């Protein structure tokens, strides 16, 4: 069983500015500008890179020069962080317009956003905040997803959140909520396995049980990242989705299980603070690629034996 494939080559305009690059079965990393010289010097040019859309919403300058160089040699995933798809207010039309312009400009292989909210009236929060899982919230979020997909002319992948609080008014599980959004909007999913592990640890449920109930057949991309360990006010373990270190062993184990069920899906290593040298970040992607390749070889062997 393979996940949803977004942006087949046939979607690309005949006047595309960039060569076609496949993303299926590849591991990639967050793109950090300090790594650009090392990346451009790599040979062969394997994998893909993901960028946060909001870092490229200016008209031009060094950010766009760097991203254009990357896009010529690699597939790119465009990851939004400030659309506030889960928020109670209407989407910011100007922000959505800038997001669409980036999709048109760079023709990303994957486009994604978060199941979260980050704005209230004119206030913008530097965080991805949770929402109650209720039928009313489903309707509002589905309307927002439809609006984004209509504007950019293609499906998006919606990322499951990392959470630190639960809402007593919730009447749906997170997996049921996400499944209903997929049914209503036709969106795909970005499965962040570190978020699953963080939330499961913080709330005391099984990450494996969560994944068993997750609509894996709609996943088009996977995220892996590091997390930080802290204590809450009562002295209990609290995990923070910090993106500031290597992927934890437990998250690698969950990843191996998911790929065994889904086949090799595009997989992205997120590392957004305490940025290491390029060889360190690249090594994380190489480790993910080894798992993807092992399962791809297994699937090929089973298909060959069956044939």
PDB file of C-alpha atoms in Angstrom:
ATOM      1  CA  UNK A   1       0.000   0.000   0.000  1.00  0.00           C
ATOM      2  CA  UNK A   2       1.468   3.314  -1.067  1.00  0.00           C
ATOM      3  CA  UNK A   3       0.461   6.764   0.113  1.00  0.00           C
ATOM      4  CA  UNK A   4      -1.138   9.577  -1.830  1.00  0.00           C
ATOM      5  CA  UNK A   5       1.181  10.942  -4.525  1.00  0.00           C
ATOM      6  CA  UNK A   6       0.975  14.699  -4.899  1.00  0.00           C
ATOM      7  CA  UNK A   7       2.129  16.674  -7.926  1.00  0.00           C
ATOM      8  CA  UNK A   8       2.710  14.115 -10.658  1.00  0.00           C
ATOM      9  CA  UNK A   9       4.836  15.393 -13.521  1.00  0.00           C
ATOM     10  CA  UNK A  10       1.727  15.791 -15.660  1.00  0.00           C
ATOM     11  CA  UNK A  11       0.600  18.691 -13.434  1.00  0.00           C
ATOM     12  CA  UNK A  12       3.627  20.730 -14.382  1.00  0.00           C
ATOM     13  CA  UNK A  13       3.303  23.383 -17.061  1.00  0.00           C
ATOM     14  CA  UNK A  14       5.007  22.847 -20.402  1.00  0.00           C
ATOM     15  CA  UNK A  15       6.775  26.123 -19.722  1.00  0.00           C
ATOM     16  CA  UNK A  16       8.141  24.956 -16.361  1.00  0.00           C
ATOM     17  CA  UNK A  17      11.230  26.833 -15.227  1.00  0.00           C
ATOM     18  CA  UNK A  18      12.680  23.697 -13.664  1.00  0.00           C
ATOM     19  CA  UNK A  19      13.512  20.129 -14.686  1.00  0.00           C
ATOM     20  CA  UNK A  20      11.207  17.392 -13.406  1.00  0.00           C
ATOM     21  CA  UNK A  21      12.513  15.627 -10.281  1.00  0.00           C
ATOM     22  CA  UNK A  22      10.868  12.623  -8.670  1.00  0.00           C
ATOM     23  CA  UNK A  23      10.265  12.687  -4.929  1.00  0.00           C
ATOM     24  CA  UNK A  24       8.739   9.234  -4.387  1.00  0.00           C
ATOM     25  CA  UNK A  25      10.721   7.097  -1.985  1.00  0.00           C
ATOM     26  CA  UNK A  26      13.269   9.818  -1.201  1.00  0.00           C
ATOM     27  CA  UNK A  27      14.548  11.196   2.101  1.00  0.00           C
ATOM     28  CA  UNK A  28      15.284  14.903   2.407  1.00  0.00           C
ATOM     29  CA  UNK A  29      16.047  17.639   4.911  1.00  0.00           C
ATOM     30  CA  UNK A  30      15.058  21.140   5.848  1.00  0.00           C
ATOM     31  CA  UNK A  31      16.920  23.642   3.666  1.00  0.00           C
ATOM     32  CA  UNK A  32      19.139  26.020   5.634  1.00  0.00           C
ATOM     33  CA  UNK A  33      20.954  28.766   3.782  1.00  0.00           C
ATOM     34  CA  UNK A  34      24.234  28.203   5.604  1.00  0.00           C
ATOM     35  CA  UNK A  35      24.358  24.757   4.003  1.00  0.00           C
ATOM     36  CA  UNK A  36      23.992  26.022   0.432  1.00  0.00           C
ATOM     37  CA  UNK A  37      27.668  25.828  -0.636  1.00  0.00           C
ATOM     38  CA  UNK A  38      28.013  22.278   0.717  1.00  0.00           C
ATOM     39  CA  UNK A  39      24.745  21.200  -0.906  1.00  0.00           C
ATOM     40  CA  UNK A  40      25.706  22.622  -4.287  1.00  0.00           C
ATOM     41  CA  UNK A  41      29.009  20.765  -4.020  1.00  0.00           C
ATOM     42  CA  UNK A  42      27.334  17.406  -3.366  1.00  0.00           C
ATOM     43  CA  UNK A  43      27.485  14.776  -6.080  1.00  0.00           C
ATOM     44  CA  UNK A  44      25.305  12.865  -6.705  1.00  0.00           C
ATOM     45  CA  UNK A  45      22.464  15.219  -5.895  1.00  0.00           C
ATOM     46  CA  UNK A  46      20.131  12.942  -3.975  1.00  0.00           C
ATOM     47  CA  UNK A  47      17.034  13.624  -1.914  1.00  0.00           C
ATOM     48  CA  UNK A  48      14.855  16.716  -1.644  1.00  0.00           C
ATOM     49  CA  UNK A  49      14.569  19.859   0.457  1.00  0.00           C
ATOM     50  CA  UNK A  50      11.726  21.461   2.370  1.00  0.00           C
ATOM     51  CA  UNK A  51      11.301  25.166   3.038  1.00  0.00           C
ATOM     52  CA  UNK A  52       8.903  27.141   5.195  1.00  0.00           C
ATOM     53  CA  UNK A  53       6.758  29.210   2.856  1.00  0.00           C
ATOM     54  CA  UNK A  54       6.774  32.284   5.078  1.00  0.00           C
ATOM     55  CA  UNK A  55      10.555  32.652   4.702  1.00  0.00           C
ATOM     56  CA  UNK A  56      10.116  33.283   0.961  1.00  0.00           C
ATOM     57  CA  UNK A  57       7.169  35.648   0.774  1.00  0.00           C
ATOM     58  CA  UNK A  58       9.305  38.638  -0.135  1.00  0.00           C
ATOM     59  CA  UNK A  59       9.575  39.569  -3.808  1.00  0.00           C
ATOM     60  CA  UNK A  60      13.209  38.619  -4.307  1.00  0.00           C
ATOM     61  CA  UNK A  61      16.703  38.909  -2.878  1.00  0.00           C
ATOM     62  CA  UNK A  62      19.112  36.279  -1.482  1.00  0.00           C
ATOM     63  CA  UNK A  63      16.411  33.884  -0.156  1.00  0.00           C
ATOM     64  CA  UNK A  64      14.912  33.458  -3.613  1.00  0.00           C
ATOM     65  CA  UNK A  65      18.320  33.277  -5.287  1.00  0.00           C
ATOM     66  CA  UNK A  66      19.282  30.413  -2.970  1.00  0.00           C
ATOM     67  CA  UNK A  67      15.983  28.561  -3.348  1.00  0.00           C
ATOM     68  CA  UNK A  68      16.123  28.873  -7.141  1.00  0.00           C
ATOM     69  CA  UNK A  69      19.541  27.211  -7.146  1.00  0.00           C
ATOM     70  CA  UNK A  70      18.229  24.389  -4.963  1.00  0.00           C
ATOM     71  CA  UNK A  71      15.098  23.939  -7.059  1.00  0.00           C
ATOM     72  CA  UNK A  72      17.094  23.502 -10.271  1.00  0.00           C
ATOM     73  CA  UNK A  73      18.807  20.400  -8.880  1.00  0.00           C
ATOM     74  CA  UNK A  74      16.313  18.984  -6.377  1.00  0.00           C
ATOM     75  CA  UNK A  75      12.608  18.509  -5.739  1.00  0.00           C
ATOM     76  CA  UNK A  76      11.258  20.955  -3.160  1.00  0.00           C
ATOM     77  CA  UNK A  77       8.525  20.609  -0.560  1.00  0.00           C
ATOM     78  CA  UNK A  78       6.713  23.819   0.434  1.00  0.00           C
ATOM     79  CA  UNK A  79       5.608  23.757   4.080  1.00  0.00           C
ATOM     80  CA  UNK A  80       3.326  26.485   5.409  1.00  0.00           C
ATOM     81  CA  UNK A  81       3.382  27.393   9.090  1.00  0.00           C
ATOM     82  CA  UNK A  82       1.192  30.516   9.397  1.00  0.00           C
ATOM     83  CA  UNK A  83      -2.015  29.864   7.430  1.00  0.00           C
ATOM     84  CA  UNK A  84      -3.930  29.231  10.686  1.00  0.00           C
ATOM     85  CA  UNK A  85      -6.125  26.640   8.998  1.00  0.00           C
ATOM     86  CA  UNK A  86      -7.571  25.633  12.373  1.00  0.00           C
ATOM     87  CA  UNK A  87      -8.412  29.158  13.461  1.00  0.00           C
ATOM     88  CA  UNK A  88     -11.914  30.593  13.973  1.00  0.00           C
ATOM     89  CA  UNK A  89     -11.289  33.604  11.744  1.00  0.00           C
ATOM     90  CA  UNK A  90     -11.409  33.675   7.933  1.00  0.00           C
ATOM     91  CA  UNK A  91      -8.110  32.953   6.230  1.00  0.00           C
ATOM     92  CA  UNK A  92      -5.891  35.928   5.480  1.00  0.00           C
ATOM     93  CA  UNK A  93      -6.456  36.456   1.745  1.00  0.00           C
ATOM     94  CA  UNK A  94      -3.179  38.329   1.270  1.00  0.00           C
ATOM     95  CA  UNK A  95      -1.227  35.527   2.941  1.00  0.00           C
ATOM     96  CA  UNK A  96      -3.024  32.917   0.852  1.00  0.00           C
ATOM     97  CA  UNK A  97      -2.194  34.919  -2.267  1.00  0.00           C
ATOM     98  CA  UNK A  98       1.493  34.965  -1.375  1.00  0.00           C
ATOM     99  CA  UNK A  99       1.359  31.230  -0.685  1.00  0.00           C
ATOM    100  CA  UNK A 100      -0.185  30.602  -4.120  1.00  0.00           C
ATOM    101  CA  UNK A 101       2.501  32.747  -5.748  1.00  0.00           C
ATOM    102  CA  UNK A 102       5.187  30.526  -4.210  1.00  0.00           C
ATOM    103  CA  UNK A 103       3.463  27.375  -5.433  1.00  0.00           C
ATOM    104  CA  UNK A 104       3.295  28.846  -8.931  1.00  0.00           C
ATOM    105  CA  UNK A 105       6.885  30.071  -8.822  1.00  0.00           C
ATOM    106  CA  UNK A 106       8.633  26.949  -7.536  1.00  0.00           C
ATOM    107  CA  UNK A 107       6.277  24.112  -8.589  1.00  0.00           C
ATOM    108  CA  UNK A 108       6.913  22.152  -5.381  1.00  0.00           C
ATOM    109  CA  UNK A 109       6.592  18.391  -5.399  1.00  0.00           C
ATOM    110  CA  UNK A 110       4.721  18.568  -2.076  1.00  0.00           C
ATOM    111  CA  UNK A 111       2.661  21.315  -0.438  1.00  0.00           C
ATOM    112  CA  UNK A 112       1.636  21.111   3.205  1.00  0.00           C
ATOM    113  CA  UNK A 113       0.201  22.997   6.165  1.00  0.00           C
ATOM    114  CA  UNK A 114      -0.546  22.341   9.845  1.00  0.00           C
ATOM    115  CA  UNK A 115      -3.679  21.289  11.662  1.00  0.00           C
ATOM    116  CA  UNK A 116      -3.361  24.233  14.042  1.00  0.00           C
ATOM    117  CA  UNK A 117      -4.168  27.893  14.521  1.00  0.00           C
ATOM    118  CA  UNK A 118      -1.795  30.792  15.139  1.00  0.00           C
ATOM    119  CA  UNK A 119      -3.775  34.039  14.788  1.00  0.00           C
ATOM    120  CA  UNK A 120      -6.543  35.839  16.676  1.00  0.00           C
ATOM    121  CA  UNK A 121      -7.938  39.085  15.289  1.00  0.00           C
ATOM    122  CA  UNK A 122      -4.776  41.069  14.462  1.00  0.00           C
ATOM    123  CA  UNK A 123      -2.502  39.110  16.806  1.00  0.00           C
ATOM    124  CA  UNK A 124      -0.061  36.562  15.363  1.00  0.00           C
ATOM    125  CA  UNK A 125       1.365  33.935  17.709  1.00  0.00           C
ATOM    126  CA  UNK A 126       4.757  32.398  17.118  1.00  0.00           C
ATOM    127  CA  UNK A 127       3.350  28.937  17.778  1.00  0.00           C
ATOM    128  CA  UNK A 128       1.118  26.221  16.363  1.00  0.00           C
ATOM    129  CA  UNK A 129      -1.800  26.005  18.770  1.00  0.00           C
ATOM    130  CA  UNK A 130      -4.200  23.042  19.205  1.00  0.00           C
ATOM    131  CA  UNK A 131      -7.929  22.995  18.576  1.00  0.00           C
ATOM    132  CA  UNK A 132     -10.871  21.042  20.020  1.00  0.00           C
ATOM    133  CA  UNK A 133     -11.930  18.040  17.974  1.00  0.00           C
ATOM    134  CA  UNK A 134     -15.659  18.618  17.452  1.00  0.00           C
ATOM    135  CA  UNK A 135     -18.028  18.476  14.442  1.00  0.00           C
ATOM    136  CA  UNK A 136     -18.165  22.281  14.359  1.00  0.00           C
ATOM    137  CA  UNK A 137     -14.384  22.483  14.196  1.00  0.00           C
ATOM    138  CA  UNK A 138     -14.299  19.864  11.439  1.00  0.00           C
ATOM    139  CA  UNK A 139     -16.626  21.999   9.324  1.00  0.00           C
ATOM    140  CA  UNK A 140     -14.592  25.156   9.832  1.00  0.00           C
ATOM    141  CA  UNK A 141     -11.250  23.492   9.119  1.00  0.00           C
ATOM    142  CA  UNK A 142     -12.654  21.687   6.067  1.00  0.00           C
ATOM    143  CA  UNK A 143     -13.866  25.011   4.669  1.00  0.00           C
ATOM    144  CA  UNK A 144     -10.387  26.480   5.146  1.00  0.00           C
ATOM    145  CA  UNK A 145      -8.706  23.504   3.480  1.00  0.00           C
ATOM    146  CA  UNK A 146     -11.106  23.774   0.550  1.00  0.00           C
ATOM    147  CA  UNK A 147     -10.268  27.462   0.243  1.00  0.00           C
ATOM    148  CA  UNK A 148      -6.515  26.811   0.186  1.00  0.00           C
ATOM    149  CA  UNK A 149      -6.803  23.943  -2.291  1.00  0.00           C
ATOM    150  CA  UNK A 150      -9.088  25.979  -4.520  1.00  0.00           C
ATOM    151  CA  UNK A 151      -6.665  28.898  -4.510  1.00  0.00           C
ATOM    152  CA  UNK A 152      -3.554  26.900  -5.396  1.00  0.00           C
ATOM    153  CA  UNK A 153      -5.308  24.427  -7.689  1.00  0.00           C
ATOM    154  CA  UNK A 154      -4.017  21.248  -6.073  1.00  0.00           C
ATOM    155  CA  UNK A 155      -4.390  19.157  -2.899  1.00  0.00           C
ATOM    156  CA  UNK A 156      -2.393  19.948   0.205  1.00  0.00           C
ATOM    157  CA  UNK A 157      -1.011  17.620   2.841  1.00  0.00           C
ATOM    158  CA  UNK A 158      -2.269  18.331   6.361  1.00  0.00           C
ATOM    159  CA  UNK A 159       0.139  17.678   9.242  1.00  0.00           C
ATOM    160  CA  UNK A 160      -0.941  16.104  12.532  1.00  0.00           C
ATOM    161  CA  UNK A 161       0.050  18.309  15.491  1.00  0.00           C
ATOM    162  CA  UNK A 162       2.158  17.844  18.576  1.00  0.00           C
ATOM    163  CA  UNK A 163      -0.050  18.691  21.549  1.00  0.00           C
ATOM    164  CA  UNK A 164       0.439  19.591  25.182  1.00  0.00           C
ATOM    165  CA  UNK A 165      -3.181  20.114  26.318  1.00  0.00           C
ATOM    166  CA  UNK A 166      -6.492  18.351  25.689  1.00  0.00           C
ATOM    167  CA  UNK A 167      -9.938  19.964  25.425  1.00  0.00           C
ATOM    168  CA  UNK A 168     -12.766  18.603  27.607  1.00  0.00           C
ATOM    169  CA  UNK A 169     -15.312  19.610  24.951  1.00  0.00           C
ATOM    170  CA  UNK A 170     -13.698  17.350  22.322  1.00  0.00           C
ATOM    171  CA  UNK A 171     -16.088  14.681  21.041  1.00  0.00           C
ATOM    172  CA  UNK A 172     -13.814  13.067  18.441  1.00  0.00           C
ATOM    173  CA  UNK A 173     -10.413  11.422  18.572  1.00  0.00           C
ATOM    174  CA  UNK A 174      -7.622  13.125  16.647  1.00  0.00           C
ATOM    175  CA  UNK A 175      -7.477  10.294  14.130  1.00  0.00           C
ATOM    176  CA  UNK A 176     -11.248  10.394  13.528  1.00  0.00           C
ATOM    177  CA  UNK A 177     -11.066  14.173  13.138  1.00  0.00           C
ATOM    178  CA  UNK A 178      -8.286  13.884  10.562  1.00  0.00           C
ATOM    179  CA  UNK A 179     -10.071  11.062   8.740  1.00  0.00           C
ATOM    180  CA  UNK A 180     -13.208  13.198   8.410  1.00  0.00           C
ATOM    181  CA  UNK A 181     -11.187  16.114   7.016  1.00  0.00           C
ATOM    182  CA  UNK A 182      -9.732  13.825   4.361  1.00  0.00           C
ATOM    183  CA  UNK A 183     -13.199  12.548   3.479  1.00  0.00           C
ATOM    184  CA  UNK A 184     -14.676  16.033   3.144  1.00  0.00           C
ATOM    185  CA  UNK A 185     -11.830  17.807   1.343  1.00  0.00           C
ATOM    186  CA  UNK A 186      -9.804  15.184  -0.511  1.00  0.00           C
ATOM    187  CA  UNK A 187      -6.615  16.526   1.087  1.00  0.00           C
ATOM    188  CA  UNK A 188      -3.644  14.291   1.729  1.00  0.00           C
ATOM    189  CA  UNK A 189      -1.785  13.897   4.998  1.00  0.00           C
ATOM    190  CA  UNK A 190       1.658  14.682   6.262  1.00  0.00           C
ATOM    191  CA  UNK A 191       2.367  12.210   9.046  1.00  0.00           C
ATOM    192  CA  UNK A 192       4.776  13.715  11.554  1.00  0.00           C
ATOM    193  CA  UNK A 193       5.949  10.685  13.524  1.00  0.00           C
ATOM    194  CA  UNK A 194       7.843  12.748  16.071  1.00  0.00           C
ATOM    195  CA  UNK A 195       4.609  14.638  16.784  1.00  0.00           C
ATOM    196  CA  UNK A 196       2.845  11.309  17.334  1.00  0.00           C
ATOM    197  CA  UNK A 197       5.504  10.213  19.823  1.00  0.00           C
ATOM    198  CA  UNK A 198       5.544  13.587  21.613  1.00  0.00           C
ATOM    199  CA  UNK A 199       1.758  13.737  21.982  1.00  0.00           C
ATOM    200  CA  UNK A 200       1.457  10.078  23.004  1.00  0.00           C
ATOM    201  CA  UNK A 201       4.093  10.519  25.705  1.00  0.00           C
ATOM    202  CA  UNK A 202       2.598  13.769  27.000  1.00  0.00           C
ATOM    203  CA  UNK A 203      -0.956  12.400  27.200  1.00  0.00           C
ATOM    204  CA  UNK A 204      -0.171   8.828  28.208  1.00  0.00           C
ATOM    205  CA  UNK A 205      -1.493   6.867  25.249  1.00  0.00           C
ATOM    206  CA  UNK A 206       0.136   4.396  22.867  1.00  0.00           C
ATOM    207  CA  UNK A 207       1.855   5.790  19.775  1.00  0.00           C
ATOM    208  CA  UNK A 208       1.414   2.409  18.102  1.00  0.00           C
ATOM    209  CA  UNK A 209      -2.321   2.437  18.777  1.00  0.00           C
ATOM    210  CA  UNK A 210      -2.568   5.953  17.349  1.00  0.00           C
ATOM    211  CA  UNK A 211      -0.747   4.880  14.189  1.00  0.00           C
ATOM    212  CA  UNK A 212      -2.940   1.783  13.870  1.00  0.00           C
ATOM    213  CA  UNK A 213      -5.969   4.092  13.686  1.00  0.00           C
ATOM    214  CA  UNK A 214      -4.342   6.746  11.478  1.00  0.00           C
ATOM    215  CA  UNK A 215      -5.534   6.850   7.815  1.00  0.00           C
ATOM    216  CA  UNK A 216      -2.136   5.804   6.474  1.00  0.00           C
ATOM    217  CA  UNK A 217      -3.412   5.235   2.947  1.00  0.00           C
ATOM    218  CA  UNK A 218      -3.758   9.028   2.558  1.00  0.00           C
ATOM    219  CA  UNK A 219      -0.223   9.907   3.716  1.00  0.00           C
ATOM    220  CA  UNK A 220       1.883  11.650   1.077  1.00  0.00           C
ATOM    221  CA  UNK A 221       4.885  12.670   3.218  1.00  0.00           C
ATOM    222  CA  UNK A 222       6.476  11.845   6.556  1.00  0.00           C
ATOM    223  CA  UNK A 223       8.283  14.172   8.947  1.00  0.00           C
ATOM    224  CA  UNK A 224      10.936  13.091  11.439  1.00  0.00           C
ATOM    225  CA  UNK A 225      12.575  15.392  13.969  1.00  0.00           C
ATOM    226  CA  UNK A 226      14.238  15.610  17.341  1.00  0.00           C
ATOM    227  CA  UNK A 227      12.477  16.543  20.565  1.00  0.00           C
ATOM    228  CA  UNK A 228      13.503  17.917  23.941  1.00  0.00           C
ATOM    229  CA  UNK A 229      12.742  16.434  27.360  1.00  0.00           C
ATOM    230  CA  UNK A 230      11.455  18.720  30.108  1.00  0.00           C
ATOM    231  CA  UNK A 231       9.316  18.426  33.244  1.00  0.00           C
ATOM    232  CA  UNK A 232       5.827  19.805  33.713  1.00  0.00           C
ATOM    233  CA  UNK A 233       4.668  21.619  36.853  1.00  0.00           C
ATOM    234  CA  UNK A 234       4.053  18.299  38.602  1.00  0.00           C
ATOM    235  CA  UNK A 235       7.480  16.899  37.772  1.00  0.00           C
ATOM    236  CA  UNK A 236       6.259  14.539  35.061  1.00  0.00           C
ATOM    237  CA  UNK A 237       8.065  14.059  31.766  1.00  0.00           C
ATOM    238  CA  UNK A 238       7.058  16.581  29.105  1.00  0.00           C
ATOM    239  CA  UNK A 239       8.311  16.267  25.532  1.00  0.00           C
ATOM    240  CA  UNK A 240       8.652  19.360  23.341  1.00  0.00           C
ATOM    241  CA  UNK A 241       8.685  19.172  19.543  1.00  0.00           C
ATOM    242  CA  UNK A 242      11.855  21.260  19.392  1.00  0.00           C
ATOM    243  CA  UNK A 243      13.499  20.296  16.065  1.00  0.00           C
ATOM    244  CA  UNK A 244      16.897  20.964  17.620  1.00  0.00           C
ATOM    245  CA  UNK A 245      18.603  17.567  17.573  1.00  0.00           C
ATOM    246  CA  UNK A 246      18.777  14.152  15.976  1.00  0.00           C
ATOM    247  CA  UNK A 247      15.794  11.848  15.632  1.00  0.00           C
ATOM    248  CA  UNK A 248      15.243   9.753  18.762  1.00  0.00           C
ATOM    249  CA  UNK A 249      15.605   5.969  18.649  1.00  0.00           C
ATOM    250  CA  UNK A 250      11.930   5.457  19.517  1.00  0.00           C
ATOM    251  CA  UNK A 251      10.872   7.654  16.592  1.00  0.00           C
ATOM    252  CA  UNK A 252      13.145   5.714  14.217  1.00  0.00           C
ATOM    253  CA  UNK A 253      11.434   2.522  15.390  1.00  0.00           C
ATOM    254  CA  UNK A 254       7.977   3.940  14.705  1.00  0.00           C
ATOM    255  CA  UNK A 255       9.160   5.142  11.295  1.00  0.00           C
ATOM    256  CA  UNK A 256      10.382   1.665  10.404  1.00  0.00           C
ATOM    257  CA  UNK A 257       6.974   0.233  11.363  1.00  0.00           C
ATOM    258  CA  UNK A 258       5.062   2.829   9.316  1.00  0.00           C
ATOM    259  CA  UNK A 259       7.202   2.333   6.206  1.00  0.00           C
ATOM    260  CA  UNK A 260       6.724  -1.404   6.584  1.00  0.00           C
ATOM    261  CA  UNK A 261       2.966  -0.811   6.354  1.00  0.00           C
ATOM    262  CA  UNK A 262       2.882   1.967   3.744  1.00  0.00           C
ATOM    263  CA  UNK A 263       5.906   1.445   1.540  1.00  0.00           C
ATOM    264  CA  UNK A 264       8.602   4.064   0.942  1.00  0.00           C
ATOM    265  CA  UNK A 265       7.044   7.535   1.287  1.00  0.00           C
ATOM    266  CA  UNK A 266       8.899  10.863   0.891  1.00  0.00           C
ATOM    267  CA  UNK A 267      10.468  11.497   4.291  1.00  0.00           C
ATOM    268  CA  UNK A 268      11.778  14.802   5.610  1.00  0.00           C
ATOM    269  CA  UNK A 269      14.220  15.387   8.480  1.00  0.00           C
ATOM    270  CA  UNK A 270      13.307  18.637  10.251  1.00  0.00           C
ATOM    271  CA  UNK A 271      16.060  20.500  12.109  1.00  0.00           C
ATOM    272  CA  UNK A 272      15.203  24.154  12.736  1.00  0.00           C
ATOM    273  CA  UNK A 273      17.331  25.348  15.670  1.00  0.00           C
ATOM    274  CA  UNK A 274      20.855  24.622  16.908  1.00  0.00           C
ATOM    275  CA  UNK A 275      21.567  23.899  13.248  1.00  0.00           C
ATOM    276  CA  UNK A 276      24.457  21.427  12.808  1.00  0.00           C
ATOM    277  CA  UNK A 277      27.002  21.279  10.020  1.00  0.00           C
ATOM    278  CA  UNK A 278      25.655  19.882   6.756  1.00  0.00           C
ATOM    279  CA  UNK A 279      27.260  16.408   7.119  1.00  0.00           C
ATOM    280  CA  UNK A 280      25.393  15.880  10.424  1.00  0.00           C
ATOM    281  CA  UNK A 281      22.016  16.792   8.971  1.00  0.00           C
ATOM    282  CA  UNK A 282      22.710  14.853   5.792  1.00  0.00           C
ATOM    283  CA  UNK A 283      23.554  11.758   7.854  1.00  0.00           C
ATOM    284  CA  UNK A 284      20.045  11.806   9.345  1.00  0.00           C
ATOM    285  CA  UNK A 285      18.578  11.795   5.830  1.00  0.00           C
ATOM    286  CA  UNK A 286      20.941   8.992   4.812  1.00  0.00           C
ATOM    287  CA  UNK A 287      19.684   6.918   7.759  1.00  0.00           C
ATOM    288  CA  UNK A 288      16.072   7.527   6.695  1.00  0.00           C
ATOM    289  CA  UNK A 289      16.922   6.644   3.098  1.00  0.00           C
ATOM    290  CA  UNK A 290      18.428   3.332   4.217  1.00  0.00           C
ATOM    291  CA  UNK A 291      15.126   2.374   5.865  1.00  0.00           C
ATOM    292  CA  UNK A 292      13.135   3.466   2.817  1.00  0.00           C
ATOM    293  CA  UNK A 293      15.418   1.488   0.491  1.00  0.00           C
ATOM    294  CA  UNK A 294      15.266  -1.634   2.657  1.00  0.00           C
ATOM    295  CA  UNK A 295      11.484  -1.683   2.542  1.00  0.00           C
ATOM    296  CA  UNK A 296      11.457  -0.864  -1.181  1.00  0.00           C
ATOM    297  CA  UNK A 297      13.742  -3.834  -1.829  1.00  0.00           C
ATOM    298  CA  UNK A 298      11.477  -6.038   0.273  1.00  0.00           C
ATOM    299  CA  UNK A 299       8.393  -4.954  -1.668  1.00  0.00           C
ATOM    300  CA  UNK A 300      10.189  -5.517  -4.968  1.00  0.00           C
ATOM    301  CA  UNK A 301      11.258  -8.987  -3.834  1.00  0.00           C
ATOM    302  CA  UNK A 302       7.722  -9.920  -2.824  1.00  0.00           C
ATOM    303  CA  UNK A 303       6.311  -8.604  -6.113  1.00  0.00           C
ATOM    304  CA  UNK A 304       8.969 -10.497  -8.108  1.00  0.00           C
ATOM    305  CA  UNK A 305       8.245 -13.733  -6.213  1.00  0.00           C
ATOM    306  CA  UNK A 306       4.493 -13.303  -6.755  1.00  0.00           C
ATOM    307  CA  UNK A 307       5.057 -12.719 -10.480  1.00  0.00           C
TER     308      UNK A 307
END
